[in-house]
Structure formats: C-alpha cells, structure tokens
Amino acid sequence: MDFMTSIKKTSNSWQSGMAKNITFIVTKDCQLACKYCYLVGKNETERMSFDVAKKAIDYVLNNRKLFNEDSVIWDFIGGEPFLEIDLIDQICDYIKLQLFEKHHPWFNSYRFSFSTNGINYHEERIQNYIKKNHDHLSIGITIDGTEKKHDLNRVYKKTEKGSYKDVVKNIPLWLKQFPFGSTKVTISSADIPYICESVLHLFSLGIHEVNINCVFEDVWKEGDDALFEEQLMRLADKIIDDGLYEQNACSFFNDNMGKPMDCIRDNNNWCGAGKMLSVDAAGNFYPCTRFAQYSLRDKDAWIIGNINDGIDQNKLRPFLTLDRTTQSKQECIDCNVASGCAWCQGENYDAAQTHTVFERATAICKMHKARVRANNYYWNKLYRKLELEDMREQYEANKREVKSEIC
Amino acid sequence: MLQYLVILLDDTSVAYCHADNPLKKHNLIPVETLKKGIIFGMKNNLMIQYVFPDYRLPIEYHKTIESIDNVKICPINQIPDTGLDNENESDVEVANSVPEKVKANNLVLRLKFSEILTKKDEISKLFGKHYRLNICITDVENFTDEDIEKYQQLLNNWNIILLDLYKEGETPQLNILTDRMMLDKMHNCDAGVNNITLAPNGKFYLCPAFYYDEKMKVSNQMNHHKPSSDNSVGDLDNGLNIPNLHLLKLDHAPLCRNCDAYQCRRCIWLNRKLTWDNNTPSHQQCVISHIERNASRDLLNKIRGIGEFMPDIDIKEIDYLDTFDVRKEF
C-alpha cells in the first residue's frame, strides 16, 4: 500500500461521516491565547466534573433512538483538552465499560478524538493515556507552520511568548505514534504572507496532511485576497514542481471546488451543527461547541437541553432543516464559483442581524474567490504535468478526498 | 406586502391570539401617537385594526379613531365606545371562556387545550351562528403526543355537527375545520410581512406578543443583538426597520414551504418561543395543524357526499403529522 493510499484509508473522515460526534468541553482554559481564537470567553473556572460527564454519557447511551448512528466519535475539546487528562481518562474508561455492559453497537465502533496545541503532549500522564487507548485515538496537533508564522498568533496567555518551540519538539513523537497525523492551520489577515513557507515547513516536518482554512470572522483587509492568491500560486508551483503532491495533501487545493451549484441538487448545509452534540461543564447541551457562550461575541448561547432534562428536540429543528439556499444571499446562490465556499453556523449566528442561523456570513467571499483562482491554476498545472508524464490515471486512482476542515 | 396595521390602544388591550397579554397596568396610547399611527397607515395603504382594552376610552380618542376606516378587536361584550352611534360595534370579539352572547361577526375563542376538551359541547353550540368562530389554543407548547388522539376524536365529533349544518344549507365557519377546505395555498398570520403592530410607546413590533415580551423582559433573544432587549422593528419617527425581513417569509421556511396545512397560523412568536427560530415551527404546531388539516379533509369528503363542493380543492391523504418527519434530508 503506497503512502497516499494509506493516508486515504486513515483519513479524518472516519466512518465516512456516518458517526455521531459527541463533544465534551472539558475545560475552557488553555495555556495559549491565540490571537485568532474564536473562543472569546475562555476561563480557568469552568472545568467539567466527572459527574456531569457521566450523566451526559448515560443520557446518550440510554437513548439509542435519538443516537442511532452506527459509530461514535467522542470528541474532547477545550481550551486545551489535555489539561484535563485525568478526567478524560476516567470518562473514556466509563464509556468503554458502559458500551460493554450495555452490549452497545458502538462498543466496536468508537473513537476518541482530540485537537490539541501539543504543548504537554510528551507528559507521562498523557502518554499513558495514549498507550492505553491508541487504537481508538485520533489526535491532531495544531501547528501553524514556520516558527514566525506560528508565533505570530499562537502565544502563551501569561507571557505572550510564542509556543512554536514547545510544540515542534513533540511532533516527532506524535508522528511516530500517529504516522498519518494531520494538522490544522488557521489563516487570519496577518498570516497571509507566511502561507506558502508554512505549508512547506509542515510537509518537511513529516506532516503530510495539512488542513488549512481562513477564519470566517470579518477580519479581512483591502488587498488580502490578492496577497492570498499570490501565496497560493507560489505554494502550487512548489508542490507541483518539487513533486510534493505525491506524498502530501493541502486542503487549500481541491478539484471539486469553484463550480456553480444547483439549487436543488446541491442544497446541503455545509456545517454539521445540530447533528453533533456538545456538552459543557454546566451540563448544558449545544448543537455544536460554537454555540456555547464562550464561543459567542454578540449572542446568547443556543442551549438545546441539558444532562438532566435531555435534548429539547424543538430547539434542534432549525439546524436539521437548514439548507444552503435558504440561508444564502442571492449573490451566493448565483455565484459561479460557489462550491467549496464554506461557512460556520456558529459564526453565522453570531454575526447575524437577528437571532437566527439562517443568515449566512459572507466575510470570507473574496478570499474564497482568490482561493478558487489559485486552485484552478494548481489543478490545470498538475494535470498537464501528469498527462505529459503519463501518470494521471495512477494519480487519480490514489488521490485522496481532501477534507475541508473548517472547525 | 404589508396590508394591515394593528394598533394596540392600551398596554392592556385584549390578547386575541396565541400569546396571553400579561400586562395589567393601563397605559393608553397618547392621542398624538395614535394620530401619527393612523397617518402612517394611510400613507402606506394599510387597513387599521384597533385592539381595545376592557375600559372605555376618553372622549378625545373617539374622533381620531373614526378618522379612518377600521376594524375593531374588543374583549367580549365590551362596547368600543367611539362616540359615533353607527360605529359602536366591534368587528371581532375575543373571549377567554365560552360566551353566552356574541354581537360581532367574528368571535375569537381563546382556550387551553384541556379547556377545549372539557367545554367541547358548549363550544359546538357556537357553530353555525351569525359569526365566524376562530378557536385559538393558548397552550400549544403543552400539547403532547398523548393529546393527538384526543384532538382527532374531538374534531371528528365536531365534523359530524358541522356536516349536519351543511346538510341544512348552512355554511358554518370554524377556522380549524373549514378554512383548509377553502384554501389552495398558505394563508397564515404573516406577522411582519402582511401586518405590523404599533404599540402605545410609538414603536412597531412584529406582533403584540413581541411587545408583551419586551415589557415583561421575557428574553433578549427575540431580535437584534445581545446587548439590546428591544424587540421593536422601527418607530413612527423613523419608519419600519425589520432586519432579515426575508426570513419571515414562507419561501424561507424550509418546513412550511413544503407543507399543505394551509390553515396553520405559522405563528412566528410561537416559533421563536419553542424553536428559537422565526421560521421553524415546533413539533406541537405542526402536529396540531396536521390534525386539523386531516380533519378538514374528512369533512370535505363528507360534504362532497351531499353534493358538489369546492371542486378545485384537493387535500391529499398523508401518513404523517409533522412535516419535519418527511423533510428532505441533506
């Protein structure tokens, strides 16, 4: 099995998206204060207790009709989730025990998923946890690229010192344990000049899958789109000219994007809010973490229930009826390069004029269009090269589906 | 397109729909505000609907009220004293219990579901009178799936009574059973789209319930951004300002635009209250409306057994009560 086939098989889209995603907000604390972080209400006090987690698990496992998916991803998020590794270990043990005792179909079909800043990845307690649960783990370490790019945003909250050195030292250990580990890179206005060198740097560290996205918030300045396009063009040239596409994948380049979309056939919602379930330290349920109060600038939390009363199904209905066209402006519906243009339901809600999830935020528009132009260039150039080398068929056979990571 | 301007003459103006009016303290609309509201209505070709409180208005209001053609919504048995002998009649009377006597051409009967069940025989005696009867359930949120069969049975029984009236050549009008038989498209409340409410404070609201909620500080989730608990959508000085107006419309309601329970109120206040979204109805709202829709279908078919009746109306047989259960999933 070649590398790309392996990466395809171990892609993040575990169980092809058919799994239920249940997120525990175990803490709202983090060592870092990343400048682009959408979590505006982080704090050191809201830490989940085992009792709250246990009640949430009991609710989920005792309501198979509501949670009837074939598989489950138990997601742990913060803040920085590994700050609460003892609690997480206890939660995971309880989940495994309950799945076994209840003869639950998820017993053989579950994963524990983490997105971590990687700072304390090497610590003994965390390593013990990883050894104990390795075969059911998905762990992504967030590293933004070069030291300069990373430290531009990802700084310690107390000292404002960059965190790159403390993260990068753990990358070899992580890749040894998870050879197909992917990272998530976030781009804000100030990061644009460093995109190309950062992606190449991540490839050079041995991270072969780089999921990267522009923030959805309205942060973009005049001219950012041109700079962004230039960076992506440069990156495209490097990936193709140096043959990096054989071993690596960057989610910025996706040959399914930048096409018009049919109002009927292509009317799906981008985001999975409402199909997921998130629970916080207070025991409240949310349609996704982005609807918890610590994620919202201007709006009240969208609580859909709690561990004692369960989910209020009425509160989920708006999310489960959302489609693309209903929440989009006419300009978006008519857009010739609409496919691949993403949105975050939580940001839509936070930025909306009214209390609604049906008003799509479009701050990302010009960045998407710039991305489409560079993306078209990438695929035209790559396919021509492959055709001239008589390699296109082989490439197509092994090409992995690039997951557009947005959260 | 806006067609109606509802003017609450007082904070204690009668509640005539799903939401109760919790305001107990009189707060009469200033006469100057009333005049400006009327002019706003005239400039925008809006039919004025006055909502009266349960006390007589001061004499200086009489002339102003009658300065424009209007509809009067009043508490039952309250004479809307406007000083003009031939205008002292309400068009819509609102009752919170089964009334003995109704003068107006329209009666709104507001009851809890349990009250409707216990008073079903008294209510049925109101059928086929000189007035149209609108029954309004005031505790939709408490309707459970255990109530489905009870409501179906109730409407079946009422259908028998209505059918007898049709056989006698009468044309009774009961919103929950006869409206759907006459409709070939949605005919809903359309608050904010078809009608707007002017409150005594000179501000516009999507409907009276949003004004009540603002006064009672029920929630700041009703409109606009978090720092504001203001539910208003404009005022007389600056005009209407309805953010996301398109999201109040049928074509932006994913469930309702594919639904044929055309008689449903599609109450956006209830939507907000129960689902937190303007345009997404609750399970309860959908189930109640579909029970009514199906009962209307039965009534229509029975009437057609007597003779030709509304030949262009086709209400299909369906096997669900909540459009959500048959939504297109993406």
XYZ file of C-alpha atoms in Angstrom:
737
model
C 0.000 0.000 0.000
C 1.586 3.290 -1.044
C 1.609 6.354 1.113
C -1.315 8.185 -0.435
C -3.482 5.080 -0.287
C -2.608 4.742 3.384
C -3.443 8.326 4.072
C -6.701 7.859 2.236
C -7.635 4.926 4.427
C -6.778 6.719 7.621
C -8.396 9.953 6.665
C -10.046 12.064 9.325
C -13.434 11.328 7.853
C -13.732 8.252 9.975
C -16.719 6.079 9.054
C -17.370 8.429 6.124
C -19.145 10.924 8.303
C -21.738 8.388 9.465
C -20.570 8.601 13.054
C -22.235 10.629 15.773
C -19.945 13.303 17.084
C -20.265 14.000 20.801
C -18.061 16.715 22.206
C -17.090 17.219 25.810
C -15.961 20.761 26.579
C -13.806 19.507 29.433
C -12.259 22.864 30.183
C -12.460 26.412 28.951
C -8.871 27.003 29.955
C -5.823 26.919 27.702
C -2.122 27.694 28.122
C -2.307 29.819 24.985
C -4.145 32.951 23.973
C -4.084 32.589 20.201
C -4.874 35.881 18.559
C -7.364 34.422 16.093
C -9.123 32.181 18.614
C -12.911 32.443 18.367
C -13.270 31.337 21.979
C -13.827 34.748 23.494
C -14.912 33.503 26.907
C -12.102 31.191 27.929
C -11.568 30.944 31.652
C -9.931 28.806 34.301
C -13.031 28.083 36.321
C -15.367 26.136 34.045
C -13.920 22.639 34.305
C -16.118 19.637 33.757
C -16.713 17.276 36.644
C -16.868 13.534 36.157
C -20.447 13.555 37.410
C -21.519 15.867 34.595
C -19.679 13.793 32.009
C -21.177 10.596 33.405
C -24.715 11.960 33.193
C -24.113 13.073 29.613
C -22.801 9.623 28.676
C -25.712 7.904 30.406
C -28.165 10.115 28.534
C -26.570 9.349 25.194
C -26.229 5.620 25.763
C -29.703 5.236 27.233
C -31.373 6.936 24.281
C -30.456 4.772 21.344
C -33.439 6.042 19.357
C -32.016 9.547 19.436
C -28.459 8.428 18.864
C -28.880 5.663 16.335
C -25.737 6.127 14.275
C -23.538 3.122 13.617
C -20.488 4.711 15.159
C -19.467 7.435 17.527
C -16.648 9.913 17.863
C -16.196 11.109 21.428
C -14.518 14.427 20.979
C -12.657 16.249 23.739
C -12.191 19.933 23.361
C -11.169 22.940 25.382
C -9.492 25.265 25.820
C -6.778 22.687 25.788
C -8.295 19.258 26.471
C -5.098 17.607 27.674
C -5.115 19.940 30.694
C -7.831 17.606 31.958
C -6.217 14.289 31.058
C -7.157 12.585 34.343
C -10.801 13.441 33.844
C -10.646 12.363 30.202
C -9.094 9.051 31.172
C -11.883 8.496 33.687
C -14.518 9.438 31.103
C -13.075 7.098 28.498
C -12.918 4.205 30.949
C -16.539 4.814 31.854
C -17.572 4.942 28.191
C -15.809 1.685 27.399
C -17.303 -0.036 30.410
C -20.807 1.170 29.639
C -20.562 0.219 25.981
C -19.528 -3.259 27.028
C -22.137 -3.689 29.739
C -24.937 -2.436 27.541
C -23.855 -4.572 24.560
C -23.969 -1.306 22.695
C -23.289 -1.386 18.928
C -20.715 1.347 19.433
C -18.549 -0.982 21.501
C -16.570 -1.902 18.425
C -17.066 1.336 16.611
C -15.888 4.304 18.602
C -13.060 6.765 18.554
C -11.735 9.320 20.976
C -10.737 12.468 19.180
C -8.577 15.385 20.223
C -7.383 18.600 18.777
C -4.517 19.773 20.954
C -1.991 22.555 20.999
C 0.602 19.849 21.597
C 2.397 21.630 24.418
C 2.086 18.898 27.037
C 1.817 16.015 24.600
C 5.009 14.399 25.917
C 3.930 14.335 29.557
C 3.729 10.968 31.229
C 0.043 11.058 32.086
C -0.849 11.880 28.511
C 1.493 9.279 27.095
C -0.009 6.671 29.411
C -3.448 7.593 28.194
C -2.312 7.331 24.563
C -0.801 3.905 25.125
C -3.974 2.727 26.812
C -6.308 3.879 24.042
C -4.069 4.097 20.995
C -6.124 2.059 18.549
C -9.174 4.226 19.138
C -7.488 7.593 19.069
C -7.429 10.446 16.600
C -5.148 13.205 17.746
C -4.360 16.320 15.783
C -1.686 18.722 16.956
C -2.164 22.269 15.813
C 0.979 23.818 14.435
C 0.608 26.772 12.161
C 3.759 26.497 10.063
C 7.098 28.169 10.455
C 8.178 29.492 13.802
C 7.489 33.024 12.640
C 4.008 32.258 11.401
C 3.139 30.063 14.389
C 4.364 32.550 16.955
C 2.551 35.379 15.274
C -0.695 34.086 16.759
C -0.127 31.116 18.993
C 1.281 32.772 22.093
C 1.173 31.938 25.783
C -1.582 33.742 27.596
C 0.588 34.873 30.511
C 3.865 35.768 28.794
C 2.681 36.318 25.206
C 5.741 34.277 24.216
C 5.408 32.178 21.078
C 4.711 28.481 21.615
C 6.356 27.054 18.477
C 9.419 25.541 20.156
C 7.309 23.774 22.791
C 5.060 22.296 20.148
C 7.519 21.331 17.454
C 9.590 19.254 19.856
C 6.598 16.948 20.286
C 5.901 16.496 16.580
C 8.311 13.540 16.075
C 6.780 11.639 18.996
C 3.293 12.369 17.724
C 4.113 11.272 14.164
C 5.778 8.146 15.492
C 2.560 7.261 17.279
C 0.257 8.567 14.553
C 2.193 8.471 11.260
C -0.739 9.822 9.317
C -1.498 12.617 11.724
C -2.803 15.796 10.216
C -2.615 19.326 11.424
C -4.984 22.215 11.249
C -3.778 25.628 10.221
C -5.791 28.778 10.625
C -5.239 31.818 8.461
C -6.055 35.326 9.501
C -5.107 38.563 7.786
C -1.652 38.873 9.331
C -0.734 35.280 8.419
C -1.142 35.579 4.678
C 2.492 36.361 3.800
C 3.618 33.146 5.510
C 1.224 30.634 3.978
C 3.498 29.117 1.352
C 6.559 28.712 3.551
C 4.419 27.425 6.408
C 2.748 24.642 4.472
C 6.084 23.583 3.024
C 7.559 23.652 6.503
C 4.837 21.382 7.829
C 5.420 18.939 4.979
C 9.109 18.977 5.854
C 8.298 18.109 9.455
C 6.645 14.943 8.168
C 3.066 16.145 8.472
C 1.641 15.021 5.187
C -1.886 16.253 5.590
C -2.346 19.946 6.201
C -5.894 21.103 6.737
C -5.991 24.812 6.423
C -8.690 27.412 6.390
C -9.274 31.128 6.554
C -11.136 32.360 9.598
C -14.809 33.113 8.978
C -14.839 36.286 11.037
C -14.880 39.649 9.303
C -11.144 40.347 9.655
C -10.064 40.750 6.046
C -8.395 43.904 4.815
C -8.273 45.542 1.397
C -5.834 43.646 -0.805
C -5.751 40.500 1.346
C -7.296 38.475 -1.461
C -4.549 39.388 -3.933
C -1.842 38.550 -1.396
C -3.580 35.299 -0.559
C -3.837 34.322 -4.223
C -0.162 35.083 -4.728
C 0.806 32.882 -1.776
C -1.311 30.005 -3.018
C 0.115 30.306 -6.535
C 3.605 30.146 -5.088
C 2.617 27.149 -2.998
C 1.059 25.465 -6.033
C 4.271 25.880 -8.020
C 6.390 24.444 -5.212
C 4.131 21.460 -4.616
C 3.965 20.589 -8.292
C 7.490 21.468 -9.392
C 9.048 19.600 -6.466
C 6.687 16.626 -6.747
C 5.369 17.150 -3.230
C 1.845 16.183 -4.293
C 2.898 12.531 -4.293
C 3.356 12.452 -0.539
C 1.375 15.359 0.753
C -2.020 16.970 0.688
C -3.053 20.510 1.452
C -6.760 21.183 1.790
C -6.465 24.527 0.030
C -6.294 22.600 -3.235
C -9.383 20.599 -4.010
C -10.514 19.859 -7.536
C -14.194 19.767 -6.541
C -14.353 23.402 -5.635
C -15.079 26.595 -7.504
C -18.061 25.428 -9.558
C -21.615 26.752 -9.736
C -24.096 24.895 -7.536
C -27.559 23.679 -8.379
C -30.291 24.986 -6.093
C -31.952 21.602 -5.802
C -29.221 19.001 -6.190
C -26.565 20.886 -4.268
C -28.649 22.293 -1.479
C -26.993 20.686 1.507
C -25.877 22.602 4.538
C -22.115 22.859 4.870
C -21.957 22.585 8.596
C -22.900 19.682 10.852
C -24.238 21.786 13.723
C -27.271 20.072 15.186
C -26.165 16.669 14.004
C -23.432 16.870 16.588
C -23.894 17.221 20.308
C -21.738 19.244 22.623
C -21.837 19.335 26.413
C -20.099 21.753 28.761
C -19.120 21.839 32.416
C -22.550 23.088 33.451
C -24.135 20.070 31.777
C -25.783 22.083 29.032
C -26.152 20.654 25.550
C -25.361 22.626 22.387
C -25.782 21.860 18.670
C -22.033 22.385 18.392
C -19.355 23.894 20.584
C -19.551 27.146 18.662
C -22.975 27.788 20.226
C -21.667 27.694 23.792
C -21.361 31.093 25.428
C -17.571 31.100 25.482
C -17.608 30.972 21.676
C -20.007 33.843 21.110
C -19.214 37.536 20.895
C -22.644 39.094 20.482
C -25.269 36.461 21.064
C -26.601 34.341 23.861
C -25.703 30.666 23.987
C -28.013 28.383 21.983
C -28.701 25.726 24.589
C -30.708 22.762 23.318
C -31.081 20.913 26.586
C -29.109 19.577 29.495
C -27.962 16.361 31.113
C -30.951 16.236 33.448
C -33.817 17.065 31.088
C -32.324 15.774 27.863
C -32.487 17.443 24.462
C -35.388 19.718 23.584
C -35.988 18.447 20.063
C -37.765 21.678 19.107
C -34.508 23.559 19.599
C -32.798 21.283 17.098
C -35.345 21.727 14.322
C -33.853 24.884 12.809
C -30.485 23.166 12.488
C -31.854 20.000 10.969
C -33.856 21.881 8.354
C -31.087 24.235 7.286
C -30.175 24.079 3.647
C -27.753 26.061 1.552
C -30.085 28.240 -0.438
C -32.378 29.275 2.403
C -29.530 30.775 4.383
C -27.688 32.254 1.394
C -27.946 35.634 -0.245
C -28.969 35.681 -3.885
C -25.386 36.625 -4.752
C -24.201 33.351 -3.205
C -26.926 31.313 -4.892
C -25.977 32.764 -8.270
C -22.224 32.559 -7.646
C -20.285 30.840 -10.430
C -17.617 29.570 -8.036
C -19.895 28.602 -5.144
C -18.747 25.058 -4.477
C -16.267 24.736 -1.653
C -17.227 28.092 -0.165
C -17.646 27.250 3.481
C -19.429 28.716 6.422
C -19.575 28.137 10.130
C -23.093 28.013 11.532
C -21.910 29.436 14.821
C -20.256 32.422 13.167
C -23.355 32.903 11.012
C -25.434 33.057 14.178
C -23.006 35.327 15.993
C -22.733 37.783 13.107
C -26.418 37.756 12.142
C -28.630 40.810 12.468
C -31.282 38.767 14.264
C -31.492 35.666 16.383
C -31.144 33.235 13.514
C -28.964 30.563 11.987
C -30.414 31.330 8.574
C -28.245 34.357 7.754
C -25.027 33.272 6.105
C -21.975 35.366 6.928
C -20.010 36.189 3.781
C -16.890 37.894 5.113
C -14.894 35.103 3.503
C -16.211 35.769 -0.024
C -13.228 37.495 -1.593
C -10.816 35.028 -0.001
C -12.770 32.123 -1.429
C -12.688 33.635 -4.894
C -8.935 34.161 -4.645
C -8.554 30.577 -3.500
C -10.606 29.355 -6.448
C -8.353 31.160 -8.921
C -5.217 29.652 -7.388
C -6.899 26.273 -7.103
C -7.793 26.283 -10.779
C -4.205 27.129 -11.597
C -2.980 24.278 -9.389
C -5.107 21.593 -10.985
C -4.554 22.781 -14.539
C -0.832 22.758 -13.976
C -0.767 19.457 -12.099
C -2.972 17.567 -14.556
C -0.970 18.816 -17.529
C 2.208 17.656 -15.857
C 0.733 14.251 -15.044
C -0.576 13.841 -18.568
C 2.797 14.633 -20.045
C 4.334 12.085 -17.674
C 1.539 9.592 -18.401
C 0.834 9.458 -14.668
C -2.611 10.958 -14.437
C -4.509 7.684 -14.273
C -2.334 6.431 -11.465
C -2.667 9.700 -9.634
C -6.431 9.717 -9.949
C -6.641 6.157 -8.637
C -4.754 7.030 -5.486
C -5.907 10.570 -4.972
C -7.413 11.099 -1.603
C -10.527 13.106 -0.985
C -9.397 16.295 0.654
C -11.445 17.088 3.680
C -12.267 20.734 4.015
C -11.547 21.187 7.670
C -13.339 24.231 8.983
C -13.721 23.963 12.719
C -46.651 43.095 1.248
C -47.942 44.931 4.289
C -51.717 45.237 4.370
C -52.692 45.722 7.993
C -51.603 47.954 10.850
C -52.611 46.620 14.241
C -52.783 49.417 16.820
C -52.739 48.460 20.483
C -54.752 51.256 22.086
C -53.519 50.368 25.547
C -51.000 48.065 27.206
C -53.978 46.087 28.448
C -55.562 45.732 25.000
C -57.139 42.350 24.679
C -54.957 39.400 23.651
C -56.547 37.888 20.569
C -54.142 35.177 19.542
C -51.833 32.515 20.996
C -49.971 34.814 23.382
C -51.616 35.951 26.584
C -51.248 39.603 27.466
C -49.533 39.680 30.859
C -49.674 43.498 31.149
C -52.090 44.622 33.841
C -51.409 48.335 34.182
C -53.302 50.731 31.943
C -51.058 52.634 29.569
C -53.174 54.339 26.953
C -51.566 55.243 23.653
C -51.042 59.045 23.554
C -53.534 60.592 21.191
C -50.739 62.211 19.190
C -49.091 58.827 18.747
C -52.424 57.422 17.653
C -52.814 60.176 15.079
C -49.295 59.571 13.740
C -50.015 55.868 13.562
C -53.159 56.468 11.568
C -51.286 58.731 9.155
C -48.590 56.064 8.795
C -51.333 53.601 7.932
C -52.896 55.952 5.410
C -49.582 56.693 3.715
C -48.859 53.006 3.355
C -52.374 51.941 2.368
C -52.780 49.837 5.490
C -56.108 48.767 6.938
C -56.154 49.798 10.599
C -57.092 47.199 13.194
C -57.652 48.709 16.638
C -57.235 46.447 19.638
C -59.299 47.737 22.552
C -58.778 47.376 26.278
C -61.606 46.481 28.635
C -62.391 50.039 29.666
C -63.974 52.991 27.898
C -61.600 55.300 26.122
C -61.549 59.033 26.895
C -63.797 61.073 24.679
C -60.929 62.805 22.881
C -59.986 59.482 21.259
C -63.346 58.945 19.620
C -62.960 61.243 16.659
C -59.394 60.184 16.000
C -60.266 56.505 15.999
C -63.026 57.048 13.482
C -60.959 59.302 11.240
C -60.165 56.256 9.137
C -61.945 53.078 8.106
C -61.025 50.396 10.632
C -61.574 47.001 12.187
C -62.225 46.815 15.918
C -60.996 43.938 18.060
C -62.561 44.039 21.516
C -62.993 41.978 24.642
C -66.312 40.110 24.558
C -69.296 42.272 25.445
C -67.159 45.418 25.532
C -68.705 48.227 23.542
C -65.938 50.036 21.701
C -67.285 53.438 22.554
C -66.069 55.733 19.813
C -68.766 58.346 20.111
C -70.264 57.568 16.752
C -73.552 55.744 17.132
C -73.272 53.696 13.993
C -69.663 52.707 14.672
C -70.032 51.416 18.220
C -69.754 47.792 17.227
C -66.809 45.520 17.361
C -65.837 43.516 14.336
C -64.045 40.880 16.342
C -64.935 39.875 19.873
C -62.416 37.971 21.949
C -63.447 35.588 24.703
C -61.388 33.538 27.120
C -64.370 31.378 28.046
C -67.352 30.142 26.081
C -69.648 33.189 25.763
C -73.404 33.174 26.003
C -73.909 36.033 23.612
C -71.878 37.288 20.668
C -72.623 40.510 18.850
C -69.755 40.769 16.375
C -69.340 38.953 13.097
C -66.215 37.258 14.379
C -65.515 35.514 17.637
C -62.053 34.538 18.792
C -62.304 31.919 21.487
C -59.022 31.577 23.363
C -58.751 28.445 25.499
C -56.230 25.980 26.776
C -56.385 22.615 25.074
C -57.731 20.918 28.174
C -60.496 23.542 28.374
C -61.433 22.887 24.766
C -61.853 19.206 25.598
C -63.974 19.820 28.663
C -66.083 22.529 27.013
C -66.446 20.780 23.670
C -70.228 20.546 23.801
C -70.678 24.184 24.798
C -68.294 25.208 22.044
C -70.138 23.164 19.447
C -73.274 25.159 20.205
C -71.477 28.193 18.762
C -71.210 26.565 15.328
C -73.330 27.927 12.530
C -74.288 31.155 14.227
C -74.108 34.535 12.542
C -70.426 34.854 13.250
C -67.214 33.211 12.206
C -65.580 31.263 15.027
C -61.805 31.218 15.496
C -60.610 28.801 18.123
C -57.157 29.602 19.440
C -55.214 27.185 21.631
C -53.305 29.217 24.183
C -51.005 26.482 25.437
C -49.688 24.941 22.236
C -46.374 24.271 23.964
C -48.049 21.822 26.338
C -49.644 19.721 23.609
C -48.184 16.223 23.845
C -48.283 13.234 21.561
C -50.757 11.734 24.039
C -53.138 14.551 23.086
C -53.125 13.637 19.395
C -55.868 11.045 19.611
C -57.970 13.279 21.849
C -57.794 16.124 19.360
C -58.526 13.831 16.417
C -61.556 12.449 18.217
C -62.775 15.918 19.136
C -62.530 17.172 15.559
C -64.235 14.031 14.248
C -67.136 14.691 16.593
C -67.322 18.323 15.581
C -67.235 17.291 11.921
C -70.487 15.397 12.453
C -72.120 18.552 13.811
C -70.735 20.701 11.011
C -71.861 18.197 8.397
C -75.398 18.367 9.731
C -75.271 22.132 9.389
C -74.103 21.826 5.798
C -76.929 19.389 5.153
C -79.289 22.065 6.421
C -77.838 24.507 3.926
C -75.756 26.424 6.430
C -72.133 27.398 5.802
C -70.560 27.390 9.254
C -67.120 28.936 9.594
C -64.784 27.392 12.122
C -61.158 28.198 11.445
C -59.666 24.870 12.447
C -62.023 22.786 10.316
C -63.496 24.813 7.489
C -60.656 27.152 6.492
C -58.483 24.454 4.952
C -61.343 23.354 2.707
C -61.341 26.773 1.061
C -57.591 27.226 0.631
C -55.294 26.299 -2.209
C -52.220 27.971 -0.754
C -50.832 29.048 2.589
C -52.916 31.567 4.474
C -51.046 32.298 7.665
C -50.647 35.067 10.181
C -47.674 36.538 8.281
C -46.743 38.895 11.086
C -44.141 41.364 9.895
C -44.906 40.591 6.263
C -48.634 41.155 5.907
C -49.249 43.033 9.145
C -47.355 45.023 11.722
C -48.240 46.162 15.226
C -47.979 49.659 16.696
C -47.685 49.704 20.480
C -48.599 52.574 22.837
C -44.904 53.543 23.024
C -44.934 54.551 19.348
C -42.765 51.624 18.279
C -43.537 48.889 15.792
C -43.456 45.192 16.680
C -43.863 42.095 14.585
C -46.981 41.298 16.597
C -48.383 42.179 20.036
C -46.640 39.220 21.665
C -43.221 40.703 20.939
C -44.306 43.883 22.705
C -45.530 41.927 25.717
C -42.245 40.053 25.892
C -40.240 43.236 25.755
C -42.290 44.818 28.531
C -42.037 41.695 30.636
C -38.313 41.353 29.864
C -39.004 37.774 28.848
C -35.960 37.416 26.707
C -33.455 39.324 24.713
C -33.229 36.534 22.201
C -36.160 37.739 20.217
C -34.449 40.203 17.978
C -31.272 42.057 17.220
C -28.033 41.614 19.086
C -27.481 40.575 22.640
C -26.956 43.958 24.306
C -30.444 45.044 23.359
C -33.628 43.714 24.840
C -35.592 45.863 22.412
C -37.918 43.775 20.288
C -39.143 46.702 18.211
C -38.765 46.858 14.456
C -38.909 50.594 13.945
C -40.939 53.507 15.212
C -43.249 56.218 13.963
C -40.465 58.771 13.616
C -38.068 56.609 11.642
C -40.353 54.126 9.968
C -40.141 50.374 9.803
C -36.824 48.591 10.117
C -37.307 44.840 10.040
C -33.931 43.123 9.919
C -33.916 39.903 7.930
C -37.445 40.512 6.723
C -36.976 37.791 4.108
C -36.537 35.250 6.904
C -40.138 35.850 7.969
C -41.468 34.794 4.602
C -42.816 31.434 3.543
C -40.152 30.801 0.922
C -37.529 30.984 3.663
C -39.304 28.466 5.880
C -37.855 25.074 4.885
C -40.605 23.072 6.571
C -43.620 25.271 5.871
C -42.960 25.918 2.200
C -43.368 22.198 1.569
C -46.429 21.834 3.756
C -50.100 21.914 2.811
C -51.650 22.526 6.219
C -52.598 25.848 4.674
C -54.800 26.947 7.561
C -51.895 26.886 10.047
C -51.230 30.185 11.782
C -47.467 29.714 11.388
C -47.113 31.819 14.493
C -43.618 33.281 14.471
C -43.874 34.166 18.142
C -44.527 30.523 18.986
C -41.730 29.532 16.623
C -39.329 31.828 18.438
C -40.507 30.654 21.799
C -40.293 26.952 21.089
C -37.604 26.527 18.426
C -35.781 29.852 18.779
C -36.165 30.455 15.092
C -38.704 32.660 13.360
C -39.473 30.399 10.551
C -39.208 26.953 12.054
C -42.399 25.653 13.629
C -42.379 23.460 16.691
C -43.398 19.821 16.667
C -46.548 20.796 18.540
C -47.503 23.457 16.000
C -47.040 21.047 13.105
C -48.946 18.198 14.726
C -51.895 20.357 15.731
C -52.130 21.873 12.257
C -51.955 18.489 10.563
C -54.645 17.013 12.774
C -56.831 19.950 11.728
C -55.813 19.557 8.097
C -56.679 15.875 8.082
C -59.995 16.501 9.814
C -60.754 19.169 7.209
C -60.065 16.597 4.536
C -62.559 14.226 6.135
C -65.138 16.984 6.375
C -64.595 17.983 2.765
C -65.097 14.408 1.603
C -68.248 14.052 3.699
C -69.711 17.290 2.354
C -68.999 16.100 -1.156
C -71.208 13.152 -0.328
C -74.057 15.632 -0.189
C -73.234 17.397 -3.427
C -70.552 19.241 -5.329
C -68.398 21.341 -3.042
C -65.153 23.206 -3.701
C -64.253 21.029 -6.706
C -60.853 22.643 -7.208
C -59.612 21.843 -3.722
C -57.601 18.652 -3.357
C -56.424 17.622 0.093
C -54.330 14.505 -0.294
C -54.160 11.651 2.166
C -50.891 11.701 4.077
C -49.345 9.435 6.670
C -47.534 11.925 8.863
C -48.430 14.663 11.301
C -45.174 16.572 11.380
C -43.584 17.856 8.191
C -40.244 17.551 9.935
C -40.567 13.765 9.781
C -40.712 13.812 5.982
C -38.311 16.672 5.360
C -35.763 16.338 2.663
C -32.543 15.408 4.369
C -29.250 16.594 3.002
